[in-house]
Amino acid sequence: MNLEFLYKALEISGIGIATVFIFMAVFYFVIVGIDKIFPYKDEKKK
Amino acid sequence: MEFNELMPAIAGMTWQHLVMIAVGLTLIFLAVKKQYEPTLLLPMGFGAILVNFPFSAVLTQVQGGETIVGALNVLFDAGIATELFPLLIFIAIGAMIDFSPLFQRPSLLLFGAAAQFGIFITMILATIFGFDLKQAASIGIIGAADGPTSIIVANQFAKDLLPAISVAAYSYMALVPIIQPPVIKLLTSKKERQMHMKTNSNKKVSRTTLVLFPIVITILAGLIAPSSLALIGFLMFGNLIRECGVLNSLSQTAQKELANLVTILLGITIASTMTAERFVQLDTLMILGLGIFAFVFDTAGGVLFAKLMNKFMKPENRINPMVGACGISAFPMSARVIHGMGLKEDPTNYLLMPAISTNVGGQIGSVIVGGLLLMLVPLFL
């Protein structure tokens, strides 16, 4: 076992998990935002 | 004339070749008899047989000082080494996915992040087992339950491990109905499994929203993590073709002809790397073991995250923890498994819609993690 790889893997995991949650949170707001700006009923009225 | 000149294939056959031919036959059996991912396991199984005869003409051979290029090597160089085949598959997948269930309850998207937990845990574990950082990341990504992403990451980081990683990724995707239920049962009570969920299945989504979604996601992915852009961009391009409403013929072609053609080539081309010299090794067994570990911890990550979220939610908004397990990318198999489990616990409990929403989030999450690993690992070397 190479301890250097292990520590790096731990670091990458921490950053990776945090970043993927940030991505998903951003996407969440994108979905909520687009849906609010362009709701289905508006399209129906047109 | 000597025997090895007359029958070079028989003379050159080793027990490792025979093992690989048996592996090929097993994959074909699983595809045909058990219908486990037949579109990929069958071409891979047949390809494994093709490449494990000494002096097989499908692989590049040197005869009398002259190099005779094998067809599978040509396909590998053109389609896998360049990542063209997996990316074309992403266009097809994007054209197949309907993202509108995500708009019914967008918070379920977060499970697409939580259920990638196993990827990172497995990566750490792989380093403990002696794999280097690039190899460990390639092994961890098996947990994405996403074949094309696994191929792309392994192709960039650990070409030697590509055959074992591809076989593990596609085999375990097919085994989701066997892997997920015991893990979920272990982590949840009967009462939790019987929990009903408030759904918003009548909510309709405007066409403008569905057209804008892939464009905005691509722009954001490009800004935050450009290394994920090939993966997410091709997925979203396929989805844009589907949702734009003016390219129905292209959308149908992407979903059917493109998907079928590339799948045929992808499976048999991956098999070109399944030679006895590369596959019959202790590493292969370790990768297969770590791959299943990744799937188990992905499932656990999703379930435990749902339980955590429930602690902060109003009772009427709580999430059935089983739905968290759908945050993996095996779409729609994982959603179907969870829906089936819900009905088994309570015949009036319909979890299909939230499960599908979560599973769609898992598709996005797995691609994002693939891109993140491609970006992060080189930074640490």
Tab-separated table of C-alpha atoms in Angstrom:
chain	number	residue	atom	x	y	z
A	1	MET	CA	0.000	0.000	0.000
A	2	ASN	CA	1.288	3.436	-0.969
A	3	LEU	CA	0.298	5.945	1.720
A	4	GLU	CA	0.826	8.871	-0.623
A	5	PHE	CA	-1.798	7.505	-3.019
A	6	LEU	CA	-4.143	6.830	-0.104
A	7	TYR	CA	-3.932	10.413	1.193
A	8	LYS	CA	-4.389	11.785	-2.309
A	9	ALA	CA	-7.387	9.505	-2.855
A	10	LEU	CA	-8.908	10.776	0.401
A	11	GLU	CA	-8.355	14.360	-0.700
A	12	ILE	CA	-9.821	13.761	-4.163
A	13	SER	CA	-12.815	12.027	-2.579
A	14	GLY	CA	-13.506	14.949	-0.279
A	15	ILE	CA	-13.276	17.487	-3.085
A	16	GLY	CA	-15.162	15.202	-5.492
A	17	ILE	CA	-18.134	14.551	-3.186
A	18	ALA	CA	-18.402	18.246	-2.295
A	19	THR	CA	-18.190	19.312	-5.958
A	20	VAL	CA	-20.780	16.847	-7.208
A	21	PHE	CA	-23.195	18.115	-4.525
A	22	ILE	CA	-22.466	21.706	-5.597
A	23	PHE	CA	-23.148	20.722	-9.225
A	24	MET	CA	-26.436	19.107	-8.304
A	25	ALA	CA	-27.452	22.065	-6.136
A	26	VAL	CA	-26.736	24.418	-9.077
A	27	PHE	CA	-28.743	22.161	-11.406
A	28	TYR	CA	-31.557	22.138	-8.838
A	29	PHE	CA	-31.761	25.925	-8.958
A	30	VAL	CA	-31.552	25.838	-12.768
A	31	ILE	CA	-34.534	23.475	-12.903
A	32	VAL	CA	-36.559	25.500	-10.418
A	33	GLY	CA	-35.596	28.759	-12.162
A	34	ILE	CA	-36.363	27.709	-15.743
A	35	ASP	CA	-39.601	26.109	-14.644
A	36	LYS	CA	-40.650	29.326	-12.918
A	37	ILE	CA	-39.717	31.569	-15.846
A	38	PHE	CA	-41.331	29.342	-18.468
A	39	PRO	CA	-44.255	27.589	-16.754
A	40	TYR	CA	-46.478	25.239	-18.713
A	41	LYS	CA	-49.641	27.392	-18.442
A	42	ASP	CA	-47.921	30.356	-20.133
A	43	GLU	CA	-47.235	28.198	-23.146
A	44	LYS	CA	-50.876	27.098	-23.207
A	45	LYS	CA	-52.107	30.711	-23.256
A	46	LYS	CA	-49.998	31.483	-26.307
B	1	MET	CA	6.479	-29.920	-41.468
B	2	GLU	CA	6.078	-29.739	-37.698
B	3	PHE	CA	2.792	-29.732	-35.800
B	4	ASN	CA	3.163	-26.133	-34.533
B	5	GLU	CA	3.583	-24.950	-38.122
B	6	LEU	CA	0.616	-26.954	-39.380
B	7	MET	CA	-1.738	-26.105	-36.472
B	8	PRO	CA	-0.280	-22.978	-34.861
B	9	ALA	CA	-3.490	-22.119	-32.985
B	10	ILE	CA	-3.743	-25.515	-31.280
B	11	ALA	CA	-0.004	-25.654	-30.604
B	12	GLY	CA	0.020	-22.168	-29.115
B	13	MET	CA	-3.103	-22.619	-26.979
B	14	THR	CA	-2.511	-22.196	-23.238
B	15	TRP	CA	-4.798	-22.724	-20.219
B	16	GLN	CA	-5.188	-18.942	-20.007
B	17	HIS	CA	-6.639	-18.900	-23.537
B	18	LEU	CA	-9.072	-21.646	-22.537
B	19	VAL	CA	-10.088	-19.694	-19.430
B	20	MET	CA	-10.833	-16.661	-21.594
B	21	ILE	CA	-12.862	-18.724	-24.073
B	22	ALA	CA	-14.829	-20.008	-21.054
B	23	VAL	CA	-15.310	-16.386	-19.903
B	24	GLY	CA	-16.619	-15.527	-23.377
B	25	LEU	CA	-19.041	-18.462	-23.317
B	26	THR	CA	-20.205	-17.431	-19.818
B	27	LEU	CA	-20.919	-13.888	-21.013
B	28	ILE	CA	-22.897	-15.256	-23.966
B	29	PHE	CA	-24.803	-17.574	-21.581
B	30	LEU	CA	-25.621	-14.649	-19.265
B	31	ALA	CA	-26.750	-12.561	-22.239
B	32	VAL	CA	-28.885	-15.209	-23.933
B	33	LYS	CA	-30.221	-17.314	-21.080
B	34	LYS	CA	-30.427	-14.736	-18.273
B	35	GLN	CA	-30.850	-11.690	-20.546
B	36	TYR	CA	-28.282	-9.697	-18.532
B	37	GLU	CA	-27.403	-6.636	-20.681
B	38	PRO	CA	-27.492	-8.838	-23.821
B	39	THR	CA	-26.749	-5.952	-26.192
B	40	LEU	CA	-23.272	-5.617	-24.714
B	41	LEU	CA	-22.459	-8.888	-23.002
B	42	LEU	CA	-23.140	-10.926	-26.131
B	43	PRO	CA	-20.767	-8.971	-28.422
B	44	MET	CA	-18.198	-8.879	-25.621
B	45	GLY	CA	-18.515	-12.620	-25.031
B	46	PHE	CA	-18.168	-13.453	-28.700
B	47	GLY	CA	-15.296	-11.022	-29.059
B	48	ALA	CA	-13.537	-12.647	-26.102
B	49	ILE	CA	-13.659	-15.955	-27.965
B	50	LEU	CA	-12.444	-14.351	-31.215
B	51	VAL	CA	-9.334	-12.786	-29.687
B	52	ASN	CA	-8.219	-15.767	-27.632
B	53	PHE	CA	-6.994	-18.020	-30.390
B	54	PRO	CA	-3.251	-17.716	-30.888
B	55	PHE	CA	-2.506	-15.833	-34.122
B	56	SER	CA	-6.158	-14.712	-34.393
B	57	ALA	CA	-6.576	-12.642	-37.562
B	58	VAL	CA	-8.908	-10.193	-35.814
B	59	LEU	CA	-5.890	-8.839	-33.924
B	60	THR	CA	-2.753	-7.331	-35.414
B	61	GLN	CA	-0.130	-10.024	-36.047
B	62	VAL	CA	3.433	-9.948	-37.241
B	63	GLN	CA	4.125	-12.725	-39.727
B	64	GLY	CA	7.475	-13.084	-41.403
B	65	GLY	CA	8.401	-9.536	-40.441
B	66	GLU	CA	5.221	-8.191	-42.016
B	67	THR	CA	2.536	-6.527	-39.850
B	68	ILE	CA	-0.992	-7.593	-40.684
B	69	VAL	CA	-3.433	-5.195	-39.016
B	70	GLY	CA	-6.397	-6.838	-37.284
B	71	ALA	CA	-9.927	-5.503	-37.743
B	72	LEU	CA	-10.598	-5.234	-34.011
B	73	ASN	CA	-7.407	-3.238	-33.476
B	74	VAL	CA	-8.545	-0.824	-36.194
B	75	LEU	CA	-11.924	-0.477	-34.469
B	76	PHE	CA	-10.254	-0.011	-31.077
B	77	ASP	CA	-7.944	2.715	-32.331
B	78	ALA	CA	-10.797	4.470	-34.090
B	79	GLY	CA	-13.564	4.083	-31.535
B	80	ILE	CA	-12.224	3.464	-28.037
B	81	ALA	CA	-8.792	5.102	-28.018
B	82	THR	CA	-10.423	8.248	-29.393
B	83	GLU	CA	-13.459	7.775	-27.041
B	84	LEU	CA	-15.708	8.149	-30.081
B	85	PHE	CA	-17.928	5.098	-29.422
B	86	PRO	CA	-18.802	5.895	-25.784
B	87	LEU	CA	-19.489	9.515	-26.695
B	88	LEU	CA	-21.764	8.472	-29.569
B	89	ILE	CA	-23.571	6.225	-27.086
B	90	PHE	CA	-24.085	9.306	-24.922
B	91	ILE	CA	-25.867	11.053	-27.815
B	92	ALA	CA	-28.166	8.034	-28.055
B	93	ILE	CA	-28.763	7.944	-24.277
B	94	GLY	CA	-29.468	11.685	-24.237
B	95	ALA	CA	-32.043	11.215	-27.002
B	96	MET	CA	-33.686	8.448	-24.972
B	97	ILE	CA	-33.930	10.309	-21.650
B	98	ASP	CA	-36.957	12.346	-20.714
B	99	PHE	CA	-35.813	14.845	-18.081
B	100	SER	CA	-39.347	16.040	-17.289
B	101	PRO	CA	-39.723	13.728	-14.203
B	102	LEU	CA	-36.919	15.772	-12.601
B	103	PHE	CA	-39.123	18.870	-12.773
B	104	GLN	CA	-41.800	17.151	-10.689
B	105	ARG	CA	-39.554	17.071	-7.638
B	106	PRO	CA	-36.154	18.649	-8.389
B	107	SER	CA	-34.783	17.984	-4.896
B	108	LEU	CA	-34.465	14.298	-5.869
B	109	LEU	CA	-31.578	15.406	-8.088
B	110	LEU	CA	-29.409	15.495	-4.955
B	111	PHE	CA	-29.536	11.708	-4.778
B	112	GLY	CA	-27.668	11.720	-8.071
B	113	ALA	CA	-24.789	13.072	-5.966
B	114	ALA	CA	-25.280	11.000	-2.799
B	115	ALA	CA	-25.402	7.716	-4.675
B	116	GLN	CA	-21.954	8.329	-6.187
B	117	PHE	CA	-20.467	7.852	-2.728
B	118	GLY	CA	-19.357	4.294	-3.534
B	119	ILE	CA	-17.139	5.545	-6.369
B	120	PHE	CA	-14.952	7.502	-3.973
B	121	ILE	CA	-14.958	4.875	-1.200
B	122	THR	CA	-13.893	2.267	-3.749
B	123	MET	CA	-11.186	4.548	-5.083
B	124	ILE	CA	-9.767	4.859	-1.560
B	125	LEU	CA	-10.022	1.110	-1.039
B	126	ALA	CA	-8.282	0.425	-4.363
B	127	THR	CA	-5.270	2.481	-3.261
B	128	ILE	CA	-5.138	0.374	-0.066
B	129	PHE	CA	-5.057	-2.739	-2.277
B	130	GLY	CA	-2.002	-1.335	-4.038
B	131	PHE	CA	-3.427	0.275	-7.171
B	132	ASP	CA	-2.014	3.652	-8.159
B	133	LEU	CA	-4.188	6.779	-8.163
B	134	LYS	CA	-5.205	6.616	-11.829
B	135	GLN	CA	-6.004	2.911	-11.624
B	136	ALA	CA	-7.943	3.450	-8.383
B	137	ALA	CA	-10.072	6.195	-9.967
B	138	SER	CA	-10.793	3.951	-12.966
B	139	ILE	CA	-11.861	1.104	-10.665
B	140	GLY	CA	-13.992	3.401	-8.511
B	141	ILE	CA	-15.889	4.687	-11.538
B	142	ILE	CA	-17.364	1.178	-12.016
B	143	GLY	CA	-19.748	2.351	-9.275
B	144	ALA	CA	-21.126	4.989	-11.637
B	145	ALA	CA	-23.140	2.101	-13.101
B	146	ASP	CA	-22.508	3.802	-16.402
B	147	GLY	CA	-20.608	1.803	-19.026
B	148	PRO	CA	-19.552	4.637	-21.375
B	149	THR	CA	-18.262	6.784	-18.463
B	150	SER	CA	-16.294	3.822	-17.106
B	151	ILE	CA	-14.755	3.236	-20.542
B	152	ILE	CA	-13.768	6.878	-20.983
B	153	VAL	CA	-12.157	7.179	-17.530
B	154	ALA	CA	-10.375	3.809	-17.794
B	155	ASN	CA	-9.196	4.597	-21.319
B	156	GLN	CA	-7.561	7.812	-20.133
B	157	PHE	CA	-6.201	6.549	-16.815
B	158	ALA	CA	-5.626	2.796	-16.962
B	159	LYS	CA	-5.744	1.285	-20.453
B	160	ASP	CA	-4.481	-2.079	-19.149
B	161	LEU	CA	-7.457	-2.389	-16.814
B	162	LEU	CA	-10.025	-1.411	-19.462
B	163	PRO	CA	-11.234	-4.962	-20.232
B	164	ALA	CA	-11.815	-5.925	-16.594
B	165	ILE	CA	-13.426	-2.564	-15.800
B	166	SER	CA	-15.768	-2.756	-18.808
B	167	VAL	CA	-16.823	-6.308	-17.998
B	168	ALA	CA	-17.410	-5.379	-14.335
B	169	ALA	CA	-19.355	-2.204	-15.191
B	170	TYR	CA	-21.712	-3.866	-17.651
B	171	SER	CA	-22.132	-7.098	-15.680
B	172	TYR	CA	-22.984	-5.357	-12.409
B	173	MET	CA	-25.396	-2.997	-14.171
B	174	ALA	CA	-27.266	-6.104	-15.203
B	175	LEU	CA	-27.104	-7.420	-11.639
B	176	VAL	CA	-28.738	-4.359	-10.045
B	177	PRO	CA	-31.898	-6.403	-9.189
B	178	ILE	CA	-29.678	-8.806	-7.242
B	179	ILE	CA	-27.219	-6.322	-5.679
B	180	GLN	CA	-29.523	-3.511	-4.496
B	181	PRO	CA	-32.415	-5.208	-2.590
B	182	PRO	CA	-30.334	-6.879	0.172
B	183	VAL	CA	-28.360	-3.667	0.802
B	184	ILE	CA	-31.578	-1.634	1.022
B	185	LYS	CA	-33.217	-4.172	3.343
B	186	LEU	CA	-30.183	-4.119	5.590
B	187	LEU	CA	-30.335	-0.340	5.977
B	188	THR	CA	-34.094	0.243	6.259
B	189	SER	CA	-36.921	-0.886	8.490
B	190	LYS	CA	-40.137	-2.371	7.106
B	191	LYS	CA	-41.955	0.815	8.162
B	192	GLU	CA	-39.509	2.943	6.144
B	193	ARG	CA	-39.902	0.725	3.102
B	194	GLN	CA	-43.685	1.083	3.325
B	195	MET	CA	-43.492	4.885	3.390
B	196	HIS	CA	-45.681	6.551	0.759
B	197	MET	CA	-44.386	9.600	-1.077
B	198	LYS	CA	-46.213	12.717	-2.157
B	199	THR	CA	-45.831	12.940	-5.924
B	200	ASN	CA	-46.516	15.695	-8.392
B	201	SER	CA	-47.052	13.428	-11.382
B	202	ASN	CA	-49.670	15.704	-12.982
B	203	LYS	CA	-47.225	18.573	-13.273
B	204	LYS	CA	-46.564	19.468	-16.885
B	205	VAL	CA	-43.376	21.029	-18.163
B	206	SER	CA	-43.264	23.572	-20.993
B	207	ARG	CA	-41.379	22.791	-24.191
B	208	THR	CA	-39.248	25.922	-23.738
B	209	THR	CA	-38.093	24.585	-20.379
B	210	LEU	CA	-37.197	21.192	-21.808
B	211	VAL	CA	-35.271	22.806	-24.690
B	212	LEU	CA	-33.435	25.230	-22.417
B	213	PHE	CA	-32.494	22.577	-19.830
B	214	PRO	CA	-29.787	20.742	-21.865
B	215	ILE	CA	-28.366	24.040	-23.147
B	216	VAL	CA	-28.098	25.664	-19.706
B	217	ILE	CA	-26.677	22.505	-18.104
B	218	THR	CA	-24.017	22.280	-20.833
B	219	ILE	CA	-23.026	25.930	-20.382
B	220	LEU	CA	-22.807	25.548	-16.592
B	221	ALA	CA	-20.833	22.292	-16.844
B	222	GLY	CA	-18.464	24.004	-19.267
B	223	LEU	CA	-17.936	26.880	-16.861
B	224	ILE	CA	-17.541	24.813	-13.673
B	225	ALA	CA	-15.749	21.701	-14.937
B	226	PRO	CA	-14.746	21.870	-18.609
B	227	SER	CA	-13.237	18.375	-18.368
B	228	SER	CA	-16.762	16.988	-17.967
B	229	LEU	CA	-17.913	18.716	-21.139
B	230	ALA	CA	-17.325	15.837	-23.540
B	231	LEU	CA	-19.435	13.536	-21.371
B	232	ILE	CA	-22.221	15.914	-20.360
B	233	GLY	CA	-22.153	17.820	-23.656
B	234	PHE	CA	-22.815	14.752	-25.817
B	235	LEU	CA	-25.528	13.574	-23.391
B	236	MET	CA	-27.219	16.961	-23.516
B	237	PHE	CA	-26.775	17.254	-27.294
B	238	GLY	CA	-28.725	14.016	-27.685
B	239	ASN	CA	-31.382	15.362	-25.339
B	240	LEU	CA	-31.618	18.650	-27.250
B	241	ILE	CA	-32.214	16.722	-30.481
B	242	ARG	CA	-35.048	14.935	-28.675
B	243	GLU	CA	-36.669	17.968	-27.080
B	244	CYS	CA	-36.252	20.642	-29.769
B	245	GLY	CA	-39.275	19.287	-31.607
B	246	VAL	CA	-37.913	19.959	-35.096
B	247	LEU	CA	-35.521	17.007	-35.396
B	248	ASN	CA	-37.820	14.083	-34.698
B	249	SER	CA	-36.273	11.972	-37.414
B	250	LEU	CA	-32.751	12.555	-36.044
B	251	SER	CA	-33.986	11.863	-32.533
B	252	GLN	CA	-35.458	8.531	-33.627
B	253	THR	CA	-32.247	7.673	-35.487
B	254	ALA	CA	-30.135	8.489	-32.427
B	255	GLN	CA	-32.369	6.381	-30.179
B	256	LYS	CA	-32.485	3.369	-32.480
B	257	GLU	CA	-30.046	3.089	-35.380
B	258	LEU	CA	-27.155	5.023	-33.806
B	259	ALA	CA	-27.572	3.277	-30.447
B	260	ASN	CA	-27.754	-0.159	-32.081
B	261	LEU	CA	-24.865	0.339	-34.486
B	262	VAL	CA	-22.478	1.770	-31.907
B	263	THR	CA	-23.493	-0.826	-29.307
B	264	ILE	CA	-22.628	-3.670	-31.689
B	265	LEU	CA	-19.211	-2.130	-32.379
B	266	LEU	CA	-18.590	-1.060	-28.773
B	267	GLY	CA	-19.053	-4.523	-27.284
B	268	ILE	CA	-16.925	-6.414	-29.755
B	269	THR	CA	-14.245	-3.714	-29.778
B	270	ILE	CA	-13.882	-3.780	-25.989
B	271	ALA	CA	-13.476	-7.517	-26.320
B	272	SER	CA	-10.359	-6.905	-28.412
B	273	THR	CA	-8.631	-6.082	-25.133
B	274	MET	CA	-9.878	-9.232	-23.398
B	275	THR	CA	-6.866	-11.284	-24.323
B	276	ALA	CA	-5.574	-13.971	-21.951
B	277	GLU	CA	-2.336	-12.061	-21.347
B	278	ARG	CA	-4.210	-8.991	-20.100
B	279	PHE	CA	-7.269	-10.543	-18.450
B	280	VAL	CA	-6.130	-13.680	-16.614
B	281	GLN	CA	-4.494	-11.878	-13.721
B	282	LEU	CA	-5.071	-11.413	-9.994
B	283	ASP	CA	-5.832	-7.732	-10.696
B	284	THR	CA	-8.912	-8.740	-12.686
B	285	LEU	CA	-10.381	-10.599	-9.707
B	286	MET	CA	-9.620	-7.654	-7.449
B	287	ILE	CA	-11.293	-5.251	-9.879
B	288	LEU	CA	-14.387	-7.452	-10.078
B	289	GLY	CA	-14.519	-7.562	-6.258
B	290	LEU	CA	-13.997	-3.811	-5.852
B	291	GLY	CA	-16.615	-3.129	-8.540
B	292	ILE	CA	-19.330	-4.897	-6.567
B	293	PHE	CA	-18.196	-3.005	-3.477
B	294	ALA	CA	-18.700	0.275	-5.384
B	295	PHE	CA	-22.272	-0.686	-6.299
B	296	VAL	CA	-23.060	-1.668	-2.697
B	297	PHE	CA	-21.747	1.613	-1.285
B	298	ASP	CA	-23.485	3.689	-3.953
B	299	THR	CA	-26.764	2.086	-2.930
B	300	ALA	CA	-25.974	2.620	0.760
B	301	GLY	CA	-25.003	6.258	0.105
B	302	GLY	CA	-28.363	6.988	-1.546
B	303	VAL	CA	-30.408	5.229	1.162
B	304	LEU	CA	-28.561	6.843	4.065
B	305	PHE	CA	-28.774	10.288	2.467
B	306	ALA	CA	-32.561	9.881	2.174
B	307	LYS	CA	-32.733	8.969	5.858
B	308	LEU	CA	-30.658	12.031	6.695
B	309	MET	CA	-32.843	14.337	4.564
B	310	ASN	CA	-35.974	12.966	6.242
B	311	LYS	CA	-34.722	14.232	9.595
B	312	PHE	CA	-35.031	17.799	8.294
B	313	MET	CA	-38.260	17.433	6.283
B	314	LYS	CA	-41.898	17.855	7.142
B	315	PRO	CA	-43.571	14.434	7.538
B	316	GLU	CA	-45.704	14.889	4.386
B	317	ASN	CA	-42.611	15.616	2.258
B	318	ARG	CA	-40.481	12.734	3.504
B	319	ILE	CA	-38.759	10.458	1.053
B	320	ASN	CA	-38.968	6.689	1.065
B	321	PRO	CA	-35.285	5.803	1.730
B	322	MET	CA	-35.414	3.091	-0.942
B	323	VAL	CA	-35.788	5.826	-3.570
B	324	GLY	CA	-32.336	7.144	-2.612
B	325	ALA	CA	-30.825	3.965	-4.039
B	326	CYS	CA	-32.022	4.997	-7.536
B	327	GLY	CA	-29.394	7.750	-7.598
B	328	ILE	CA	-27.119	5.384	-9.520
B	329	SER	CA	-27.014	5.563	-13.284
B	330	ALA	CA	-28.492	2.148	-14.143
B	331	PHE	CA	-31.560	3.603	-15.852
B	332	PRO	CA	-34.388	2.595	-15.685
B	333	MET	CA	-33.511	-0.726	-14.085
B	334	SER	CA	-32.831	0.688	-10.631
B	335	ALA	CA	-36.134	2.623	-10.622
B	336	ARG	CA	-38.014	-0.527	-11.597
B	337	VAL	CA	-36.335	-2.521	-8.844
B	338	ILE	CA	-37.285	0.053	-6.194
B	339	HIS	CA	-40.836	0.328	-7.516
B	340	GLY	CA	-41.113	-3.462	-7.314
B	341	MET	CA	-39.745	-3.497	-3.767
B	342	GLY	CA	-42.221	-0.800	-2.725
B	343	LEU	CA	-45.154	-2.783	-4.107
B	344	LYS	CA	-43.915	-5.908	-2.366
B	345	GLU	CA	-43.929	-4.134	0.994
B	346	ASP	CA	-47.260	-2.419	0.395
B	347	PRO	CA	-49.321	-3.134	-2.771
B	348	THR	CA	-50.709	0.438	-2.711
B	349	ASN	CA	-47.291	2.098	-2.630
B	350	TYR	CA	-46.406	3.365	-6.127
B	351	LEU	CA	-42.835	4.680	-6.105
B	352	LEU	CA	-42.208	4.584	-9.859
B	353	MET	CA	-42.347	8.343	-10.542
B	354	PRO	CA	-40.022	9.498	-7.722
B	355	ALA	CA	-37.775	6.535	-8.477
B	356	ILE	CA	-37.556	7.531	-12.155
B	357	SER	CA	-36.840	11.166	-11.192
B	358	THR	CA	-34.020	10.060	-8.915
B	359	ASN	CA	-32.662	7.664	-11.521
B	360	VAL	CA	-32.518	10.475	-14.098
B	361	GLY	CA	-30.569	12.503	-11.527
B	362	GLY	CA	-28.224	9.524	-11.204
B	363	GLN	CA	-27.561	9.643	-14.955
B	364	ILE	CA	-26.408	13.248	-14.646
B	365	GLY	CA	-24.493	12.596	-11.399
B	366	SER	CA	-22.457	9.722	-12.797
B	367	VAL	CA	-21.383	11.752	-15.822
B	368	ILE	CA	-20.412	14.675	-13.593
B	369	VAL	CA	-18.308	12.431	-11.334
B	370	GLY	CA	-16.589	10.938	-14.397
B	371	GLY	CA	-15.680	14.436	-15.575
B	372	LEU	CA	-14.556	15.466	-12.083
B	373	LEU	CA	-12.219	12.492	-11.780
B	374	LEU	CA	-10.738	13.278	-15.189
B	375	MET	CA	-10.072	16.800	-13.924
B	376	LEU	CA	-8.996	16.114	-10.318
B	377	VAL	CA	-6.717	13.080	-10.571
B	378	PRO	CA	-4.098	14.685	-12.898
B	379	LEU	CA	-3.972	17.673	-10.514
B	380	PHE	CA	-2.797	15.379	-7.707
B	381	LEU	CA	-0.102	13.556	-9.660
